[in-house]
Coordinates of C-alpha atoms and ligand atoms in Angstrom, one line a residue:
Chain A
M1 CA 108.8 105.5 97.3
Y2 CA 112.4 106.7 97.2
S3 CA 114.9 103.9 97.4
F4 CA 116.4 102.8 100.7
D5 CA 117.7 99.7 102.4
V6 CA 116.0 97.7 105.2
V7 CA 118.1 96.3 108.0
R8 CA 116.7 94.0 110.8
P9 CA 118.9 94.1 113.9
K10 CA 118.1 91.6 116.7
S11 CA 119.0 93.8 119.7
V12 CA 118.4 97.4 120.9
A13 CA 122.1 98.0 120.9
D14 CA 122.4 97.1 117.2
A15 CA 119.4 99.1 116.3
V16 CA 120.7 102.2 118.1
A17 CA 124.0 101.8 116.2
A18 CA 122.2 101.4 112.9
L19 CA 120.0 104.5 113.6
G20 CA 123.3 106.4 114.1
E21 CA 123.7 106.4 110.3
E22 CA 122.9 109.5 108.3
E23 CA 119.1 109.5 107.3
A24 CA 118.4 106.3 109.1
Q25 CA 114.8 105.9 110.4
A26 CA 113.1 103.3 112.7
L27 CA 110.5 101.0 111.2
G28 CA 108.0 99.7 113.7
G29 CA 104.9 98.0 112.1
G30 CA 105.1 100.3 109.1
Q31 CA 101.3 101.0 109.3
T32 CA 101.9 104.7 109.3
L33 CA 105.4 105.0 107.9
I34 CA 104.9 102.9 104.8
P35 CA 101.9 104.9 103.6
S36 CA 103.9 108.1 104.2
L37 CA 106.9 106.7 102.3
K38 CA 104.5 106.0 99.4
Q39 CA 103.6 109.6 99.4
R40 CA 107.3 110.5 99.5
L41 CA 106.8 112.4 102.8
A42 CA 110.0 110.8 104.1
M43 CA 113.3 110.1 102.4
P44 CA 115.3 107.7 104.7
S45 CA 118.5 106.0 103.3
V46 CA 118.0 103.0 105.6
L47 CA 115.0 101.7 107.5
V48 CA 115.9 100.0 110.8
S49 CA 113.2 97.4 111.4
L50 CA 112.6 96.9 115.1
A51 CA 110.4 93.8 114.5
S52 CA 113.1 91.3 115.1
I53 CA 114.1 92.6 118.5
D54 CA 112.5 90.2 121.0
E55 CA 113.7 92.2 124.0
I56 CA 111.2 95.0 123.2
K57 CA 108.2 92.7 122.7
G58 CA 105.7 91.4 125.2
V59 CA 103.9 92.4 128.4
S60 CA 104.9 92.0 132.0
S61 CA 103.3 93.1 135.3
E62 CA 105.2 95.2 137.8
G63 CA 103.8 96.6 141.0
G64 CA 100.4 97.9 139.9
A65 CA 101.5 98.6 136.4
V66 CA 101.7 96.7 133.1
K67 CA 104.9 97.2 131.1
I68 CA 104.5 96.8 127.4
G69 CA 107.5 96.4 125.1
G70 CA 107.7 99.2 122.5
G71 CA 107.6 96.6 119.7
T72 CA 104.5 94.9 120.9
T73 CA 101.6 94.9 118.4
H74 CA 98.2 96.3 119.1
G75 CA 96.8 92.8 118.6
A76 CA 99.2 91.3 121.2
V77 CA 98.3 94.1 123.7
A78 CA 94.6 93.4 123.1
R79 CA 95.1 89.8 124.1
E80 CA 97.7 90.1 126.8
V81 CA 96.3 92.9 129.0
A82 CA 92.6 91.8 128.7
S83 CA 92.5 90.7 132.3
S84 CA 95.1 93.1 133.9
Y85 CA 93.9 96.4 132.2
P86 CA 90.7 95.7 130.3
A87 CA 90.1 99.3 129.1
L88 CA 93.6 99.4 127.6
A89 CA 92.9 96.0 125.9
A90 CA 89.6 97.3 124.5
M91 CA 91.3 100.4 123.2
A92 CA 93.9 98.3 121.4
S93 CA 91.3 95.9 120.0
N94 CA 89.5 98.8 118.3
I95 CA 92.5 100.4 116.5
G96 CA 92.1 100.2 112.8
D97 CA 91.4 96.6 111.7
P98 CA 92.9 93.2 112.4
A99 CA 95.6 93.5 109.8
V100 CA 96.7 96.9 111.1
R101 CA 96.7 95.5 114.7
N102 CA 98.8 92.5 113.7
R103 CA 101.6 94.9 112.6
G104 CA 101.2 98.3 114.2
T105 CA 103.0 98.7 117.5
V106 CA 102.6 100.8 120.7
G107 CA 106.1 102.3 120.2
G108 CA 105.2 103.4 116.6
S109 CA 102.0 104.9 117.7
L110 CA 103.5 106.9 120.5
A111 CA 106.5 108.0 118.4
N112 CA 104.2 109.2 115.7
N113 CA 101.8 111.0 118.0
D114 CA 99.1 111.4 115.4
P115 CA 96.5 114.0 116.8
A116 CA 93.8 111.4 116.2
A117 CA 95.5 108.3 117.5
C118 CA 94.2 106.2 120.4
Y119 CA 97.4 105.3 122.3
P120 CA 98.4 108.9 123.2
A121 CA 95.1 109.2 125.0
A122 CA 95.6 105.9 126.9
A123 CA 99.2 106.8 127.8
L124 CA 98.3 110.4 129.0
A125 CA 95.2 109.3 131.0
S126 CA 97.1 106.4 132.6
G127 CA 100.0 108.7 133.6
A128 CA 102.2 106.2 131.7
T129 CA 106.0 106.3 131.6
I130 CA 107.7 106.1 128.2
V131 CA 110.9 104.1 128.5
T132 CA 113.6 104.6 125.8
N133 CA 117.0 103.3 125.2
T134 CA 118.4 106.3 127.2
R135 CA 115.8 107.4 129.7
E136 CA 112.3 107.4 131.2
I137 CA 109.8 110.1 130.2
A138 CA 106.6 110.9 132.0
A139 CA 103.6 111.0 129.6
D140 CA 102.9 114.6 130.9
D141 CA 106.3 115.7 129.5
Y142 CA 106.3 113.4 126.4
F143 CA 103.5 114.8 124.2
Q144 CA 104.5 118.2 122.7
G145 CA 101.9 119.0 120.1
M146 CA 100.7 117.1 117.0
F147 CA 103.3 114.7 115.6
T148 CA 105.8 116.1 118.1
T149 CA 107.2 114.3 121.1
A150 CA 110.1 114.5 123.6
L151 CA 112.0 111.8 121.6
E152 CA 115.4 112.7 120.3
E153 CA 116.7 111.7 116.8
G154 CA 117.4 108.0 116.8
E155 CA 115.9 107.4 120.3
I156 CA 113.9 104.1 120.5
I157 CA 110.8 103.5 122.7
T158 CA 111.7 100.2 124.3
A159 CA 108.7 100.0 126.6
V160 CA 105.7 101.8 128.0
S161 CA 104.7 101.3 131.6
F162 CA 101.0 101.9 132.3
P163 CA 99.8 102.2 135.9
I164 CA 96.6 100.3 136.3
P165 CA 93.7 102.5 137.4
E166 CA 90.8 101.4 139.7
K167 CA 88.4 102.1 136.8
A168 CA 88.9 103.2 133.3
A169 CA 87.3 103.4 129.9
Y170 CA 88.1 104.7 126.4
I171 CA 85.3 105.9 124.1
K172 CA 86.2 106.5 120.5
F173 CA 83.8 108.3 118.2
E174 CA 85.2 106.7 115.0
Q175 CA 85.8 108.5 111.8
P176 CA 84.5 105.6 109.7
A177 CA 86.8 106.0 106.6
S178 CA 90.1 106.3 108.4
R179 CA 89.0 104.3 111.5
F180 CA 91.0 106.8 113.6
A181 CA 89.2 108.8 116.4
L182 CA 87.2 111.8 115.3
V183 CA 87.3 112.4 119.0
G184 CA 88.4 109.9 121.6
V185 CA 88.3 110.3 125.4
F186 CA 90.2 108.1 127.9
V187 CA 89.1 108.4 131.5
A188 CA 91.1 106.7 134.3
K189 CA 90.3 106.8 138.0
F190 CA 93.1 106.2 140.4
G191 CA 93.1 106.3 144.2
D192 CA 94.5 109.8 144.2
G193 CA 92.4 111.3 141.5
V194 CA 91.0 111.1 138.0
R195 CA 92.8 111.7 134.7
V196 CA 91.0 112.5 131.5
A197 CA 92.8 112.6 128.1
V198 CA 91.3 113.7 124.9
T199 CA 92.5 112.8 121.4
G200 CA 91.3 113.7 117.9
A201 CA 90.2 117.2 118.9
S202 CA 93.0 119.7 119.6
E203 CA 95.3 121.4 117.2
E204 CA 98.0 120.7 119.8
G205 CA 97.3 116.9 119.8
V206 CA 96.3 114.9 122.8
F207 CA 95.5 117.0 126.0
R208 CA 94.2 116.6 129.5
W209 CA 90.8 118.1 130.3
T210 CA 91.7 119.3 133.8
E211 CA 88.3 120.8 134.7
A212 CA 86.7 117.4 134.2
E213 CA 89.4 115.8 136.2
A214 CA 88.8 118.1 139.1
A215 CA 85.0 117.5 139.0
L216 CA 85.4 113.7 138.6
S217 CA 88.0 113.4 141.4
G218 CA 85.3 114.8 143.8
D219 CA 82.4 112.8 142.4
F220 CA 83.1 110.0 139.8
S221 CA 79.7 110.2 138.0
A222 CA 78.5 111.5 134.6
A223 CA 76.4 114.0 136.5
A224 CA 79.5 115.6 137.9
L225 CA 80.3 116.8 134.4
D226 CA 77.0 118.7 133.9
G227 CA 77.6 122.3 132.9
L228 CA 81.3 121.7 132.0
S229 CA 82.4 122.2 128.4
V230 CA 85.7 122.6 126.5
P231 CA 85.9 125.8 124.5
A232 CA 86.0 125.3 120.7
D233 CA 88.9 127.6 120.5
G234 CA 92.0 125.7 119.4
L235 CA 90.1 122.6 118.4
M236 CA 90.4 121.2 114.9
T237 CA 88.0 121.9 112.1
D238 CA 88.1 119.6 109.0
L239 CA 85.6 118.1 106.6
H240 CA 84.6 115.5 109.2
G241 CA 83.6 118.0 111.9
S242 CA 83.9 121.6 113.1
A243 CA 85.6 122.7 116.2
A244 CA 82.3 123.3 117.9
Y245 CA 81.1 119.8 117.0
R246 CA 84.3 118.3 118.5
A247 CA 83.9 120.4 121.6
H248 CA 80.4 119.0 122.0
L249 CA 81.6 115.4 121.4
I250 CA 84.3 115.8 124.2
G251 CA 81.6 116.5 126.7
V252 CA 79.4 113.6 125.5
L253 CA 82.2 111.0 125.2
T254 CA 83.6 111.9 128.6
K255 CA 80.2 111.2 130.2
R256 CA 79.9 108.0 128.3
A257 CA 83.4 106.9 129.4
V258 CA 82.6 107.6 133.1
A259 CA 79.4 105.7 132.8
Q260 CA 81.2 102.7 131.2
A261 CA 84.2 102.7 133.5
Chain B
M1 CA 119.5 94.8 96.8
T2 CA 119.2 92.1 99.4
K3 CA 118.5 88.5 99.0
V4 CA 115.4 87.2 100.7
T5 CA 114.3 83.6 101.2
M6 CA 110.8 82.7 102.3
T7 CA 108.2 80.0 102.0
V8 CA 105.3 80.9 99.9
N9 CA 102.3 78.5 100.0
G10 CA 104.7 75.8 101.1
K11 CA 107.3 76.4 98.5
S12 CA 110.7 77.9 99.3
V13 CA 111.6 80.9 97.1
S14 CA 114.8 83.1 97.0
K15 CA 115.1 86.4 95.2
E16 CA 117.1 89.6 95.2
V17 CA 114.8 92.5 96.2
R18 CA 115.0 96.3 96.5
G19 CA 114.6 97.5 100.1
N20 CA 111.5 99.4 99.1
M21 CA 109.8 96.4 97.4
L22 CA 106.4 95.7 99.0
M23 CA 105.1 92.2 99.4
T24 CA 102.3 92.9 96.9
E25 CA 105.0 93.7 94.3
F26 CA 107.1 90.7 95.3
L27 CA 104.2 88.3 95.0
R28 CA 102.7 89.8 91.8
D29 CA 105.7 91.0 89.8
E30 CA 108.4 88.6 91.0
L31 CA 106.5 85.4 91.7
H32 CA 103.6 86.1 89.3
L33 CA 101.1 85.3 92.0
T34 CA 98.5 87.8 90.9
G35 CA 95.7 86.6 93.2
T36 CA 96.8 89.1 95.8
H37 CA 95.1 92.3 94.6
V38 CA 96.0 95.9 95.1
G39 CA 92.9 98.0 95.6
C40 CA 94.0 101.2 97.3
D41 CA 97.7 100.8 98.0
T42 CA 97.0 103.1 101.0
S43 CA 96.4 100.4 103.7
Q44 CA 92.6 100.9 103.7
C45 CA 90.9 98.2 101.6
G46 CA 92.3 94.7 102.5
A47 CA 92.3 93.4 98.9
C48 CA 96.0 92.6 99.4
N49 CA 95.6 90.7 102.7
I50 CA 98.0 87.8 103.0
H51 CA 99.2 85.6 105.9
V52 CA 102.8 86.1 107.3
N53 CA 103.8 83.6 109.9
G54 CA 100.1 82.8 110.3
E55 CA 99.0 86.4 110.8
N56 CA 96.6 88.3 108.6
V57 CA 98.5 91.4 107.2
K58 CA 98.2 93.9 104.4
G59 CA 100.6 92.9 101.6
C60 CA 100.8 96.5 100.5
T61 CA 102.0 97.6 103.9
I62 CA 104.9 95.3 104.6
F63 CA 108.2 95.0 102.7
A64 CA 109.5 91.8 101.2
A65 CA 112.7 92.3 103.1
E66 CA 110.7 92.1 106.4
C67 CA 109.4 88.7 105.3
D68 CA 112.9 87.1 104.9
G69 CA 112.6 83.7 106.7
A70 CA 108.8 83.9 107.0
E71 CA 106.0 81.5 106.1
V72 CA 103.8 83.4 103.7
G73 CA 100.3 82.3 102.6
T74 CA 98.3 83.8 99.7
I75 CA 95.0 83.0 98.1
E76 CA 96.8 80.7 95.6
G77 CA 97.5 78.4 98.5
Q78 CA 94.0 78.2 99.9
A79 CA 92.4 75.5 97.7
N80 CA 92.4 71.9 98.9
A81 CA 95.3 69.7 97.9
D82 CA 93.2 68.2 95.1
G83 CA 92.5 71.6 93.6
S84 CA 88.9 71.8 94.8
L85 CA 87.7 75.0 96.7
N86 CA 88.2 75.0 100.4
A87 CA 85.3 75.4 102.8
I88 CA 85.5 79.2 102.8
Q89 CA 85.9 79.5 99.1
Q90 CA 83.0 77.1 98.5
A91 CA 80.8 79.0 100.9
F92 CA 81.5 82.2 99.0
Q93 CA 80.4 80.5 95.8
D94 CA 77.3 78.9 97.4
H95 CA 76.1 82.1 99.1
H96 CA 76.9 84.5 96.3
G97 CA 79.6 86.2 98.5
L98 CA 81.2 87.9 95.5
Q99 CA 80.2 89.9 92.5
C100 CA 83.2 91.4 90.6
G101 CA 85.6 89.4 92.8
F102 CA 88.1 92.1 93.3
C103 CA 87.9 92.1 97.1
T104 CA 87.5 88.3 97.3
P105 CA 91.1 87.1 97.8
G106 CA 91.4 89.5 100.8
M107 CA 88.0 88.5 102.1
V108 CA 88.9 84.8 102.0
M109 CA 92.3 85.4 103.6
S110 CA 90.7 87.5 106.4
A111 CA 87.9 84.9 106.9
A112 CA 90.5 82.1 107.2
S113 CA 92.3 84.1 110.0
L114 CA 89.1 84.9 111.8
L115 CA 87.9 81.3 111.8
K116 CA 91.3 80.1 113.0
E117 CA 91.0 82.5 116.0
N118 CA 87.3 82.1 116.5
P119 CA 85.8 79.0 114.9
K120 CA 82.2 80.0 115.5
P121 CA 82.0 83.8 115.3
T122 CA 78.7 85.7 115.6
E123 CA 77.5 87.9 112.9
A124 CA 78.7 91.0 114.8
E125 CA 82.1 89.4 115.3
I126 CA 82.4 88.8 111.6
R127 CA 81.5 92.3 110.7
H128 CA 84.0 93.7 113.3
Y129 CA 86.7 91.5 111.9
L130 CA 86.0 92.6 108.3
E131 CA 86.4 96.3 109.1
G132 CA 89.6 96.4 107.1
N133 CA 88.1 94.6 104.0
I134 CA 86.2 96.9 101.7
C135 CA 83.8 95.5 99.1
R136 CA 82.3 97.9 96.5
C137 CA 79.7 95.3 95.2
T138 CA 78.0 93.0 97.6
G139 CA 76.9 95.2 100.4
Y140 CA 78.7 92.6 102.7
H141 CA 75.6 90.7 103.6
N142 CA 76.4 87.6 101.5
I143 CA 80.0 87.7 102.6
V144 CA 79.0 87.6 106.2
K145 CA 76.6 84.8 105.4
A146 CA 79.3 82.8 103.5
I147 CA 81.7 83.0 106.5
M148 CA 78.9 82.0 108.9
A149 CA 78.2 79.0 106.6
A150 CA 81.8 78.1 106.3
S151 CA 82.0 77.9 110.1
G152 CA 79.3 75.4 110.0
Q153 CA 76.6 77.6 111.5
D154 CA 73.0 77.9 110.3
V155 CA 72.5 81.0 108.1
S156 CA 68.8 80.9 107.6
S157 CA 68.3 83.6 110.2
I158 CA 70.4 86.1 108.4
A159 CA 69.0 85.1 105.0
A160 CA 67.7 88.1 103.1
E161 CA 68.0 86.9 99.6
Ligands
FAD1 C1 93.8 101.6 108.1 C2 94.4 102.1 109.3 C3 93.7 102.4 110.5 C4 94.3 102.9 111.6 N1 93.5 103.2 112.7 C5 94.0 103.7 113.8 C6 93.2 104.0 115.0 O1 92.0 103.8 115.0 N2 93.8 104.5 116.1 C7 95.2 104.6 116.1 O2 95.7 105.0 117.1 N3 96.0 104.3 115.1 C8 95.4 103.9 113.9 N4 96.2 103.5 112.9 C9 97.7 103.7 113.0 C10 98.3 102.5 113.6 O3 98.0 102.4 114.9 C11 99.8 102.5 113.5 O4 100.2 101.2 113.7 C12 100.6 103.4 114.4 O5 100.2 104.7 114.4 C13 102.1 103.4 114.0 O6 102.7 102.2 114.5 P1 103.7 101.4 113.7 O7 104.3 100.4 114.6 O8 103.0 100.9 112.5 O9 104.9 102.5 113.3 P2 105.5 102.8 112.0 O10 104.5 103.2 110.9 O11 106.5 101.8 111.6 O12 106.3 104.1 112.4 C14 105.7 105.3 112.8 C15 106.8 106.3 113.3 O13 107.3 105.9 114.5 C16 108.7 105.7 114.5 N5 108.9 104.5 115.3 C17 108.3 103.3 115.2 N6 108.6 102.5 116.2 C18 109.3 103.2 117.1 C19 109.9 102.9 118.4 N7 109.8 101.7 119.0 N8 110.7 103.9 118.9 C20 110.8 105.1 118.3 N9 110.3 105.4 117.1 C21 109.5 104.5 116.5 C22 109.0 105.5 113.0 O14 110.3 105.9 112.7 C23 108.0 106.4 112.4 O15 108.4 107.8 112.4 C24 95.7 103.1 111.7 C25 96.5 102.7 110.6 C26 95.9 102.3 109.4 C27 96.7 101.9 108.2
FES2 S1 95.8 97.4 98.6 FE1 96.5 97.0 100.5 S2 95.0 97.7 101.8 FE2 94.2 98.3 99.8
FES3 S1 82.8 91.7 94.9 FE1 83.4 93.5 93.9 S2 84.5 94.5 95.4 FE2 83.7 92.9 96.5

């Protein structure tokens, strides 16, 4: 690792000020950032740890939605939304392993927008709102390609508001070495329609499978998806699976998610 | 350099640290507590697992500066007060839950966290909880059995000696 300092502000205002420094970078749980610092993929002069900011931690309910502080760990989400939004809790409880879940945060996961991460699928399928220190961003506008988001330099995710669907499920086909999704599909059924978000598959990062959404909005059953498929064009190929294999998995996992929801 | 003060296995320690010093480096190089192992240094294997404020975390994926003011527990603090093995450690010995022993400190720390959260886990719950702890020797079977036994459950049904 290159050398840097670590500061631990206690409020969002102080963190924003600290992030105004040249080459300052936010540190959430460090479960992605520390491994990349070890590979010298980043060269911050100061890391601004968000872990001591109580105002961005915890879960609250607000009119049909759960609002989760950006600094809330995956482990805390798994415990605290278990009854209000069980599919989201199940998703969080299968991220990585217990030690990763005790540190990694929802804000860090969404800021990073790894193309195989689980939270982007949950946020996009739920039609979540990403709340930052300056504004609110709809999930549909937030994800802008792998590792790319609408966040500006130094902007902090303070909370994420997830509308609670009538039914939902997330199915992750796990890549067993990394424990990320080889492909993951989050299906959420709301009163006014169904949203289907796919992670782990596209070269553009998380995306909505709109044809499946249309079919499921008319008939929420696995059979409604018969005959539908995602073209392999633009899907990732790597040593774990080809684009065609991923395309196949999307169809299978979407059906499984509908069956489980 | 910044000064950090924390409690490690019940003892207060203060040291000047670099911002980029990991807890694994702090424990091993500064405090000479070499029971916390570094297997992968890429956050995958769990050999470095320690407890920070009661939570199981990867020592290689947290900075010493982040632990300023924290209560830290390592494998060196796991034995009973009289120096005898605690129930989990003893069960690992009794059930042959280790071979080379490299993964064992992390396994014992994870097992302690699991049993604190879930005092009578099922075999499937133990395996799920240990997803981040990699063992190259045992094939996991006897580790799972040791943790079952440490929780006071009958292990004859999973015995495949
Ligand atoms: C072994 C292992 C397995 C994993 N498995 C999975 C998995 O199955 N599914 C999955 O989805 N993820 C997985 N992860 C990733 C994990 O979920 C990370 O915790 C997460 O991607 C990053 O969150 P973090 O809080 O650790 O962020 P950090 O690593 O601290 O930061 C990541 C990026 O986000 C920025 N950032 C952090 N917090 C904020 C914020 N509040 N506002 C703005 N920017 C911020 C940082 O500057 C950095 O650029 C795994 C990680 C490991 C090590
Ligand atoms: S050394 Fe920390 S997880 Fe392997
Ligand atoms: S006993 Fe050798 S790695 Fe587990």
